Amino acid sequence: MDAITADTLAYLAIGGVAVAAVIAAIVRGHLRADVPITAEHRPGQITLTAGEPIDILSVTNDEDALGETLKLEPLSLPFTLTPSEPYTLEYREIGGAPRPEKVRLLLRGDKVREIELPSLGAPEHPARS
């Protein structure tokens, strides 16, 4: 085997590995977007937990008490939901804004998940999206 052929094979192998890594990252991102997220709702608090680690880029609630609170007190973003560390969102009753009925989350890849909240004091349940 001469030097040109060996170099060509090496470049093709490196290129193949790079393409496989990109495809794996895309698939992993799509699979994580469907990870179950549970919610618990108490007055002024929403606690979220995910079945696997998932990155949250933004909480996009509008026109409810959570959205009004986030306008006044923005979150430190992004944050990661994990099974072992629930994330608690706090909100205040502001200007007659209704209590939140769902939480809208922006995930990596511009995927939006709407997590319906259980009635106040009800046990947690998987997200319906």
JSON list of N, CA, C and O in Angstrom, two decimals, residues 37-49 59 61 64-67 87-91 98-105 113-129:
[
{"chain": "A", "resi": 37, "resn": "ILE", "atom": "N", "xyz": [-41.23, 14.29, 32.25]},
{"chain": "A", "resi": 37, "resn": "ILE", "atom": "CA", "xyz": [-41.03, 15.32, 33.25]},
{"chain": "A", "resi": 37, "resn": "ILE", "atom": "C", "xyz": [-42.26, 15.32, 34.15]},
{"chain": "A", "resi": 37, "resn": "ILE", "atom": "O", "xyz": [-43.38, 15.35, 33.66]},
{"chain": "A", "resi": 38, "resn": "THR", "atom": "N", "xyz": [-42.04, 15.25, 35.46]},
{"chain": "A", "resi": 38, "resn": "THR", "atom": "CA", "xyz": [-43.14, 15.28, 36.41]},
{"chain": "A", "resi": 38, "resn": "THR", "atom": "C", "xyz": [-43.20, 16.63, 37.07]},
{"chain": "A", "resi": 38, "resn": "THR", "atom": "O", "xyz": [-42.19, 17.34, 37.17]},
{"chain": "A", "resi": 39, "resn": "ALA", "atom": "N", "xyz": [-44.39, 16.98, 37.53]},
{"chain": "A", "resi": 39, "resn": "ALA", "atom": "CA", "xyz": [-44.59, 18.28, 38.17]},
{"chain": "A", "resi": 39, "resn": "ALA", "atom": "C", "xyz": [-45.40, 18.10, 39.44]},
{"chain": "A", "resi": 39, "resn": "ALA", "atom": "O", "xyz": [-46.33, 17.31, 39.49]},
{"chain": "A", "resi": 40, "resn": "GLU", "atom": "N", "xyz": [-45.02, 18.86, 40.45]},
{"chain": "A", "resi": 40, "resn": "GLU", "atom": "CA", "xyz": [-45.78, 18.94, 41.68]},
{"chain": "A", "resi": 40, "resn": "GLU", "atom": "C", "xyz": [-46.11, 20.41, 41.89]},
{"chain": "A", "resi": 40, "resn": "GLU", "atom": "O", "xyz": [-45.25, 21.27, 41.65]},
{"chain": "A", "resi": 41, "resn": "HIS", "atom": "N", "xyz": [-47.33, 20.71, 42.28]},
{"chain": "A", "resi": 41, "resn": "HIS", "atom": "CA", "xyz": [-47.77, 22.11, 42.38]},
{"chain": "A", "resi": 41, "resn": "HIS", "atom": "C", "xyz": [-48.31, 22.38, 43.78]},
{"chain": "A", "resi": 41, "resn": "HIS", "atom": "O", "xyz": [-49.23, 21.71, 44.23]},
{"chain": "A", "resi": 42, "resn": "ARG", "atom": "N", "xyz": [-47.70, 23.34, 44.44]},
{"chain": "A", "resi": 42, "resn": "ARG", "atom": "CA", "xyz": [-48.17, 23.86, 45.72]},
{"chain": "A", "resi": 42, "resn": "ARG", "atom": "C", "xyz": [-48.35, 25.36, 45.54]},
{"chain": "A", "resi": 42, "resn": "ARG", "atom": "O", "xyz": [-47.73, 25.94, 44.65]},
{"chain": "A", "resi": 43, "resn": "PRO", "atom": "N", "xyz": [-49.14, 26.00, 46.38]},
{"chain": "A", "resi": 43, "resn": "PRO", "atom": "CA", "xyz": [-49.31, 27.46, 46.23]},
{"chain": "A", "resi": 43, "resn": "PRO", "atom": "C", "xyz": [-47.95, 28.17, 46.22]},
{"chain": "A", "resi": 43, "resn": "PRO", "atom": "O", "xyz": [-47.15, 28.02, 47.13]},
{"chain": "A", "resi": 44, "resn": "GLY", "atom": "N", "xyz": [-47.67, 28.86, 45.12]},
{"chain": "A", "resi": 44, "resn": "GLY", "atom": "CA", "xyz": [-46.43, 29.62, 44.99]},
{"chain": "A", "resi": 44, "resn": "GLY", "atom": "C", "xyz": [-45.22, 28.82, 44.57]},
{"chain": "A", "resi": 44, "resn": "GLY", "atom": "O", "xyz": [-44.15, 29.38, 44.38]},
{"chain": "A", "resi": 45, "resn": "GLN", "atom": "N", "xyz": [-45.36, 27.50, 44.39]},
{"chain": "A", "resi": 45, "resn": "GLN", "atom": "CA", "xyz": [-44.22, 26.66, 44.02]},
{"chain": "A", "resi": 45, "resn": "GLN", "atom": "C", "xyz": [-44.61, 25.58, 43.03]},
{"chain": "A", "resi": 45, "resn": "GLN", "atom": "O", "xyz": [-45.66, 24.95, 43.16]},
{"chain": "A", "resi": 46, "resn": "ILE", "atom": "N", "xyz": [-43.72, 25.39, 42.07]},
{"chain": "A", "resi": 46, "resn": "ILE", "atom": "CA", "xyz": [-43.86, 24.28, 41.10]},
{"chain": "A", "resi": 46, "resn": "ILE", "atom": "C", "xyz": [-42.53, 23.55, 41.13]},
{"chain": "A", "resi": 46, "resn": "ILE", "atom": "O", "xyz": [-41.48, 24.16, 40.91]},
{"chain": "A", "resi": 47, "resn": "THR", "atom": "N", "xyz": [-42.57, 22.25, 41.40]},
{"chain": "A", "resi": 47, "resn": "THR", "atom": "CA", "xyz": [-41.35, 21.45, 41.44]},
{"chain": "A", "resi": 47, "resn": "THR", "atom": "C", "xyz": [-41.36, 20.50, 40.24]},
{"chain": "A", "resi": 47, "resn": "THR", "atom": "O", "xyz": [-42.31, 19.74, 40.05]},
{"chain": "A", "resi": 48, "resn": "LEU", "atom": "N", "xyz": [-40.29, 20.57, 39.45]},
{"chain": "A", "resi": 48, "resn": "LEU", "atom": "CA", "xyz": [-40.15, 19.74, 38.25]},
{"chain": "A", "resi": 48, "resn": "LEU", "atom": "C", "xyz": [-39.04, 18.72, 38.45]},
{"chain": "A", "resi": 48, "resn": "LEU", "atom": "O", "xyz": [-37.99, 19.04, 39.02]},
{"chain": "A", "resi": 49, "resn": "THR", "atom": "N", "xyz": [-39.26, 17.51, 37.95]},
{"chain": "A", "resi": 49, "resn": "THR", "atom": "CA", "xyz": [-38.25, 16.46, 37.97]},
{"chain": "A", "resi": 49, "resn": "THR", "atom": "C", "xyz": [-38.30, 15.74, 36.64]},
{"chain": "A", "resi": 49, "resn": "THR", "atom": "O", "xyz": [-39.37, 15.52, 36.09]},
{"chain": "A", "resi": 59, "resn": "VAL", "atom": "N", "xyz": [-38.06, 29.17, 30.46]},
{"chain": "A", "resi": 59, "resn": "VAL", "atom": "CA", "xyz": [-39.44, 28.93, 30.87]},
{"chain": "A", "resi": 59, "resn": "VAL", "atom": "C", "xyz": [-40.24, 30.06, 30.23]},
{"chain": "A", "resi": 59, "resn": "VAL", "atom": "O", "xyz": [-39.96, 31.23, 30.48]},
{"chain": "A", "resi": 61, "resn": "ASN", "atom": "N", "xyz": [-43.66, 30.87, 30.15]},
{"chain": "A", "resi": 61, "resn": "ASN", "atom": "CA", "xyz": [-45.04, 31.18, 30.54]},
{"chain": "A", "resi": 61, "resn": "ASN", "atom": "C", "xyz": [-45.34, 32.66, 30.33]},
{"chain": "A", "resi": 61, "resn": "ASN", "atom": "O", "xyz": [-44.49, 33.50, 30.56]},
{"chain": "A", "resi": 64, "resn": "ASP", "atom": "N", "xyz": [-49.77, 34.49, 33.23]},
{"chain": "A", "resi": 64, "resn": "ASP", "atom": "CA", "xyz": [-50.17, 33.85, 34.47]},
{"chain": "A", "resi": 64, "resn": "ASP", "atom": "C", "xyz": [-49.19, 34.31, 35.56]},
{"chain": "A", "resi": 64, "resn": "ASP", "atom": "O", "xyz": [-48.24, 35.06, 35.29]},
{"chain": "A", "resi": 65, "resn": "ALA", "atom": "N", "xyz": [-49.43, 33.89, 36.80]},
{"chain": "A", "resi": 65, "resn": "ALA", "atom": "CA", "xyz": [-48.61, 34.36, 37.92]},
{"chain": "A", "resi": 65, "resn": "ALA", "atom": "C", "xyz": [-47.14, 33.96, 37.76]},
{"chain": "A", "resi": 65, "resn": "ALA", "atom": "O", "xyz": [-46.25, 34.73, 38.13]},
{"chain": "A", "resi": 66, "resn": "LEU", "atom": "N", "xyz": [-46.87, 32.78, 37.20]},
{"chain": "A", "resi": 66, "resn": "LEU", "atom": "CA", "xyz": [-45.48, 32.37, 36.98]},
{"chain": "A", "resi": 66, "resn": "LEU", "atom": "C", "xyz": [-44.81, 33.29, 35.96]},
{"chain": "A", "resi": 66, "resn": "LEU", "atom": "O", "xyz": [-43.69, 33.76, 36.18]},
{"chain": "A", "resi": 67, "resn": "GLY", "atom": "N", "xyz": [-45.48, 33.57, 34.85]},
{"chain": "A", "resi": 67, "resn": "GLY", "atom": "CA", "xyz": [-44.92, 34.45, 33.83]},
{"chain": "A", "resi": 67, "resn": "GLY", "atom": "C", "xyz": [-44.67, 35.85, 34.36]},
{"chain": "A", "resi": 67, "resn": "GLY", "atom": "O", "xyz": [-43.63, 36.46, 34.08]},
{"chain": "A", "resi": 87, "resn": "TYR", "atom": "N", "xyz": [-36.14, 20.63, 40.48]},
{"chain": "A", "resi": 87, "resn": "TYR", "atom": "CA", "xyz": [-35.95, 22.08, 40.33]},
{"chain": "A", "resi": 87, "resn": "TYR", "atom": "C", "xyz": [-37.26, 22.75, 40.71]},
{"chain": "A", "resi": 87, "resn": "TYR", "atom": "O", "xyz": [-38.32, 22.39, 40.19]},
{"chain": "A", "resi": 88, "resn": "THR", "atom": "N", "xyz": [-37.20, 23.71, 41.61]},
{"chain": "A", "resi": 88, "resn": "THR", "atom": "CA", "xyz": [-38.40, 24.39, 42.08]},
{"chain": "A", "resi": 88, "resn": "THR", "atom": "C", "xyz": [-38.48, 25.79, 41.50]},
{"chain": "A", "resi": 88, "resn": "THR", "atom": "O", "xyz": [-37.55, 26.58, 41.64]},
{"chain": "A", "resi": 89, "resn": "LEU", "atom": "N", "xyz": [-39.60, 26.08, 40.85]},
{"chain": "A", "resi": 89, "resn": "LEU", "atom": "CA", "xyz": [-39.92, 27.42, 40.37]},
{"chain": "A", "resi": 89, "resn": "LEU", "atom": "C", "xyz": [-40.85, 28.05, 41.38]},
{"chain": "A", "resi": 89, "resn": "LEU", "atom": "O", "xyz": [-41.82, 27.41, 41.81]},
{"chain": "A", "resi": 90, "resn": "GLU", "atom": "N", "xyz": [-40.56, 29.26, 41.77]},
{"chain": "A", "resi": 90, "resn": "GLU", "atom": "CA", "xyz": [-41.43, 29.96, 42.71]},
{"chain": "A", "resi": 90, "resn": "GLU", "atom": "C", "xyz": [-42.13, 31.10, 41.99]},
{"chain": "A", "resi": 90, "resn": "GLU", "atom": "O", "xyz": [-41.55, 31.73, 41.11]},
{"chain": "A", "resi": 91, "resn": "TYR", "atom": "N", "xyz": [-43.39, 31.33, 42.36]},
{"chain": "A", "resi": 91, "resn": "TYR", "atom": "CA", "xyz": [-44.14, 32.43, 41.77]},
{"chain": "A", "resi": 91, "resn": "TYR", "atom": "C", "xyz": [-44.95, 33.12, 42.86]},
{"chain": "A", "resi": 91, "resn": "TYR", "atom": "O", "xyz": [-45.20, 32.56, 43.92]},
{"chain": "A", "resi": 98, "resn": "PRO", "atom": "N", "xyz": [-53.78, 34.83, 36.90]},
{"chain": "A", "resi": 98, "resn": "PRO", "atom": "CA", "xyz": [-54.22, 33.49, 37.33]},
{"chain": "A", "resi": 98, "resn": "PRO", "atom": "C", "xyz": [-53.03, 32.61, 37.71]},
{"chain": "A", "resi": 98, "resn": "PRO", "atom": "O", "xyz": [-51.91, 32.82, 37.25]},
{"chain": "A", "resi": 99, "resn": "ARG", "atom": "N", "xyz": [-53.30, 31.63, 38.54]},
{"chain": "A", "resi": 99, "resn": "ARG", "atom": "CA", "xyz": [-52.27, 30.65, 38.86]},
{"chain": "A", "resi": 99, "resn": "ARG", "atom": "C", "xyz": [-51.95, 29.86, 37.60]},
{"chain": "A", "resi": 99, "resn": "ARG", "atom": "O", "xyz": [-52.81, 29.62, 36.77]},
{"chain": "A", "resi": 100, "resn": "PRO", "atom": "N", "xyz": [-50.70, 29.41, 37.47]},
{"chain": "A", "resi": 100, "resn": "PRO", "atom": "CA", "xyz": [-50.35, 28.65, 36.27]},
{"chain": "A", "resi": 100, "resn": "PRO", "atom": "C", "xyz": [-51.06, 27.29, 36.24]},
{"chain": "A", "resi": 100, "resn": "PRO", "atom": "O", "xyz": [-51.23, 26.65, 37.27]},
{"chain": "A", "resi": 101, "resn": "GLU", "atom": "N", "xyz": [-51.45, 26.89, 35.05]},
{"chain": "A", "resi": 101, "resn": "GLU", "atom": "CA", "xyz": [-52.04, 25.57, 34.83]},
{"chain": "A", "resi": 101, "resn": "GLU", "atom": "C", "xyz": [-51.07, 24.64, 34.13]},
{"chain": "A", "resi": 101, "resn": "GLU", "atom": "O", "xyz": [-51.27, 23.44, 34.09]},
{"chain": "A", "resi": 102, "resn": "LYS", "atom": "N", "xyz": [-50.02, 25.23, 33.54]},
{"chain": "A", "resi": 102, "resn": "LYS", "atom": "CA", "xyz": [-48.98, 24.46, 32.88]},
{"chain": "A", "resi": 102, "resn": "LYS", "atom": "C", "xyz": [-47.70, 25.27, 32.88]},
{"chain": "A", "resi": 102, "resn": "LYS", "atom": "O", "xyz": [-47.71, 26.48, 33.13]},
{"chain": "A", "resi": 103, "resn": "VAL", "atom": "N", "xyz": [-46.59, 24.59, 32.64]},
{"chain": "A", "resi": 103, "resn": "VAL", "atom": "CA", "xyz": [-45.29, 25.24, 32.51]},
{"chain": "A", "resi": 103, "resn": "VAL", "atom": "C", "xyz": [-44.79, 24.95, 31.11]},
{"chain": "A", "resi": 103, "resn": "VAL", "atom": "O", "xyz": [-44.78, 23.79, 30.68]},
{"chain": "A", "resi": 104, "resn": "ARG", "atom": "N", "xyz": [-44.41, 25.99, 30.38]},
{"chain": "A", "resi": 104, "resn": "ARG", "atom": "CA", "xyz": [-43.86, 25.82, 29.03]},
{"chain": "A", "resi": 104, "resn": "ARG", "atom": "C", "xyz": [-42.35, 25.92, 29.11]},
{"chain": "A", "resi": 104, "resn": "ARG", "atom": "O", "xyz": [-41.80, 26.93, 29.57]},
{"chain": "A", "resi": 105, "resn": "LEU", "atom": "N", "xyz": [-41.67, 24.87, 28.65]},
{"chain": "A", "resi": 105, "resn": "LEU", "atom": "CA", "xyz": [-40.22, 24.79, 28.71]},
{"chain": "A", "resi": 105, "resn": "LEU", "atom": "C", "xyz": [-39.63, 24.76, 27.32]},
{"chain": "A", "resi": 105, "resn": "LEU", "atom": "O", "xyz": [-40.11, 24.02, 26.46]},
{"chain": "A", "resi": 113, "resn": "ARG", "atom": "N", "xyz": [-41.84, 22.04, 25.39]},
{"chain": "A", "resi": 113, "resn": "ARG", "atom": "CA", "xyz": [-42.65, 21.06, 26.12]},
{"chain": "A", "resi": 113, "resn": "ARG", "atom": "C", "xyz": [-43.60, 21.81, 27.03]},
{"chain": "A", "resi": 113, "resn": "ARG", "atom": "O", "xyz": [-43.21, 22.74, 27.72]},
{"chain": "A", "resi": 114, "resn": "GLU", "atom": "N", "xyz": [-44.85, 21.42, 27.01]},
{"chain": "A", "resi": 114, "resn": "GLU", "atom": "CA", "xyz": [-45.84, 21.98, 27.94]},
{"chain": "A", "resi": 114, "resn": "GLU", "atom": "C", "xyz": [-46.14, 20.92, 28.98]},
{"chain": "A", "resi": 114, "resn": "GLU", "atom": "O", "xyz": [-46.60, 19.83, 28.65]},
{"chain": "A", "resi": 115, "resn": "ILE", "atom": "N", "xyz": [-45.86, 21.25, 30.23]},
{"chain": "A", "resi": 115, "resn": "ILE", "atom": "CA", "xyz": [-46.08, 20.34, 31.34]},
{"chain": "A", "resi": 115, "resn": "ILE", "atom": "C", "xyz": [-47.34, 20.80, 32.06]},
{"chain": "A", "resi": 115, "resn": "ILE", "atom": "O", "xyz": [-47.36, 21.88, 32.66]},
{"chain": "A", "resi": 116, "resn": "GLU", "atom": "N", "xyz": [-48.39, 20.00, 31.99]},
{"chain": "A", "resi": 116, "resn": "GLU", "atom": "CA", "xyz": [-49.62, 20.34, 32.69]},
{"chain": "A", "resi": 116, "resn": "GLU", "atom": "C", "xyz": [-49.42, 20.13, 34.17]},
{"chain": "A", "resi": 116, "resn": "GLU", "atom": "O", "xyz": [-48.85, 19.12, 34.59]},
{"chain": "A", "resi": 117, "resn": "LEU", "atom": "N", "xyz": [-49.88, 21.08, 34.95]},
{"chain": "A", "resi": 117, "resn": "LEU", "atom": "CA", "xyz": [-49.70, 21.00, 36.40]},
{"chain": "A", "resi": 117, "resn": "LEU", "atom": "C", "xyz": [-50.89, 20.31, 37.04]},
{"chain": "A", "resi": 117, "resn": "LEU", "atom": "O", "xyz": [-52.04, 20.52, 36.64]},
{"chain": "A", "resi": 118, "resn": "PRO", "atom": "N", "xyz": [-50.62, 19.48, 38.05]},
{"chain": "A", "resi": 118, "resn": "PRO", "atom": "CA", "xyz": [-51.73, 18.89, 38.79]},
{"chain": "A", "resi": 118, "resn": "PRO", "atom": "C", "xyz": [-52.45, 19.97, 39.60]},
{"chain": "A", "resi": 118, "resn": "PRO", "atom": "O", "xyz": [-51.90, 21.05, 39.82]},
{"chain": "A", "resi": 119, "resn": "SER", "atom": "N", "xyz": [-53.65, 19.67, 40.04]},
{"chain": "A", "resi": 119, "resn": "SER", "atom": "CA", "xyz": [-54.36, 20.61, 40.91]},
{"chain": "A", "resi": 119, "resn": "SER", "atom": "C", "xyz": [-53.51, 20.87, 42.14]},
{"chain": "A", "resi": 119, "resn": "SER", "atom": "O", "xyz": [-52.70, 20.03, 42.54]},
{"chain": "A", "resi": 120, "resn": "LEU", "atom": "N", "xyz": [-53.67, 22.03, 42.71]},
{"chain": "A", "resi": 120, "resn": "LEU", "atom": "CA", "xyz": [-52.87, 22.36, 43.91]},
{"chain": "A", "resi": 120, "resn": "LEU", "atom": "C", "xyz": [-53.01, 21.27, 44.96]},
{"chain": "A", "resi": 120, "resn": "LEU", "atom": "O", "xyz": [-54.12, 20.85, 45.29]},
{"chain": "A", "resi": 121, "resn": "GLY", "atom": "N", "xyz": [-51.87, 20.79, 45.43]},
{"chain": "A", "resi": 121, "resn": "GLY", "atom": "CA", "xyz": [-51.85, 19.76, 46.47]},
{"chain": "A", "resi": 121, "resn": "GLY", "atom": "C", "xyz": [-51.98, 18.34, 45.96]},
{"chain": "A", "resi": 121, "resn": "GLY", "atom": "O", "xyz": [-51.80, 17.40, 46.70]},
{"chain": "A", "resi": 122, "resn": "ALA", "atom": "N", "xyz": [-52.24, 18.14, 44.66]},
{"chain": "A", "resi": 122, "resn": "ALA", "atom": "CA", "xyz": [-52.37, 16.79, 44.10]},
{"chain": "A", "resi": 122, "resn": "ALA", "atom": "C", "xyz": [-50.99, 16.18, 43.92]},
{"chain": "A", "resi": 122, "resn": "ALA", "atom": "O", "xyz": [-50.01, 16.89, 43.76]},
{"chain": "A", "resi": 123, "resn": "PRO", "atom": "N", "xyz": [-50.89, 14.84, 43.92]},
{"chain": "A", "resi": 123, "resn": "PRO", "atom": "CA", "xyz": [-49.59, 14.22, 43.71]},
{"chain": "A", "resi": 123, "resn": "PRO", "atom": "C", "xyz": [-49.08, 14.47, 42.30]},
{"chain": "A", "resi": 123, "resn": "PRO", "atom": "O", "xyz": [-49.84, 14.79, 41.39]},
{"chain": "A", "resi": 124, "resn": "GLU", "atom": "N", "xyz": [-47.78, 14.30, 42.12]},
{"chain": "A", "resi": 124, "resn": "GLU", "atom": "CA", "xyz": [-47.17, 14.56, 40.81]},
{"chain": "A", "resi": 124, "resn": "GLU", "atom": "C", "xyz": [-47.65, 13.56, 39.78]},
{"chain": "A", "resi": 124, "resn": "GLU", "atom": "O", "xyz": [-48.12, 12.48, 40.10]},
{"chain": "A", "resi": 125, "resn": "HIS", "atom": "N", "xyz": [-47.54, 13.93, 38.52]},
{"chain": "A", "resi": 125, "resn": "HIS", "atom": "CA", "xyz": [-47.94, 13.05, 37.42]},
{"chain": "A", "resi": 125, "resn": "HIS", "atom": "C", "xyz": [-47.02, 13.34, 36.24]},
{"chain": "A", "resi": 125, "resn": "HIS", "atom": "O", "xyz": [-46.44, 14.42, 36.14]},
{"chain": "A", "resi": 126, "resn": "PRO", "atom": "N", "xyz": [-46.88, 12.38, 35.31]},
{"chain": "A", "resi": 126, "resn": "PRO", "atom": "CA", "xyz": [-46.05, 12.64, 34.13]},
{"chain": "A", "resi": 126, "resn": "PRO", "atom": "C", "xyz": [-46.62, 13.75, 33.26]},
{"chain": "A", "resi": 126, "resn": "PRO", "atom": "O", "xyz": [-47.82, 13.98, 33.27]},
{"chain": "A", "resi": 127, "resn": "ALA", "atom": "N", "xyz": [-45.72, 14.38, 32.56]},
{"chain": "A", "resi": 127, "resn": "ALA", "atom": "CA", "xyz": [-46.12, 15.48, 31.66]},
{"chain": "A", "resi": 127, "resn": "ALA", "atom": "C", "xyz": [-47.03, 14.97, 30.56]},
{"chain": "A", "resi": 127, "resn": "ALA", "atom": "O", "xyz": [-46.88, 13.85, 30.10]},
{"chain": "A", "resi": 128, "resn": "ARG", "atom": "N", "xyz": [-47.91, 15.84, 30.14]},
{"chain": "A", "resi": 128, "resn": "ARG", "atom": "CA", "xyz": [-48.72, 15.56, 28.95]},
{"chain": "A", "resi": 128, "resn": "ARG", "atom": "C", "xyz": [-48.33, 16.57, 27.91]},
{"chain": "A", "resi": 128, "resn": "ARG", "atom": "O", "xyz": [-48.58, 17.75, 28.06]},
{"chain": "A", "resi": 129, "resn": "SER", "atom": "N", "xyz": [-47.65, 16.10, 26.86]},
{"chain": "A", "resi": 129, "resn": "SER", "atom": "CA", "xyz": [-47.25, 17.06, 25.83]},
{"chain": "A", "resi": 129, "resn": "SER", "atom": "C", "xyz": [-47.56, 16.55, 24.46]},
{"chain": "A", "resi": 129, "resn": "SER", "atom": "O", "xyz": [-47.98, 15.46, 24.27]}
]
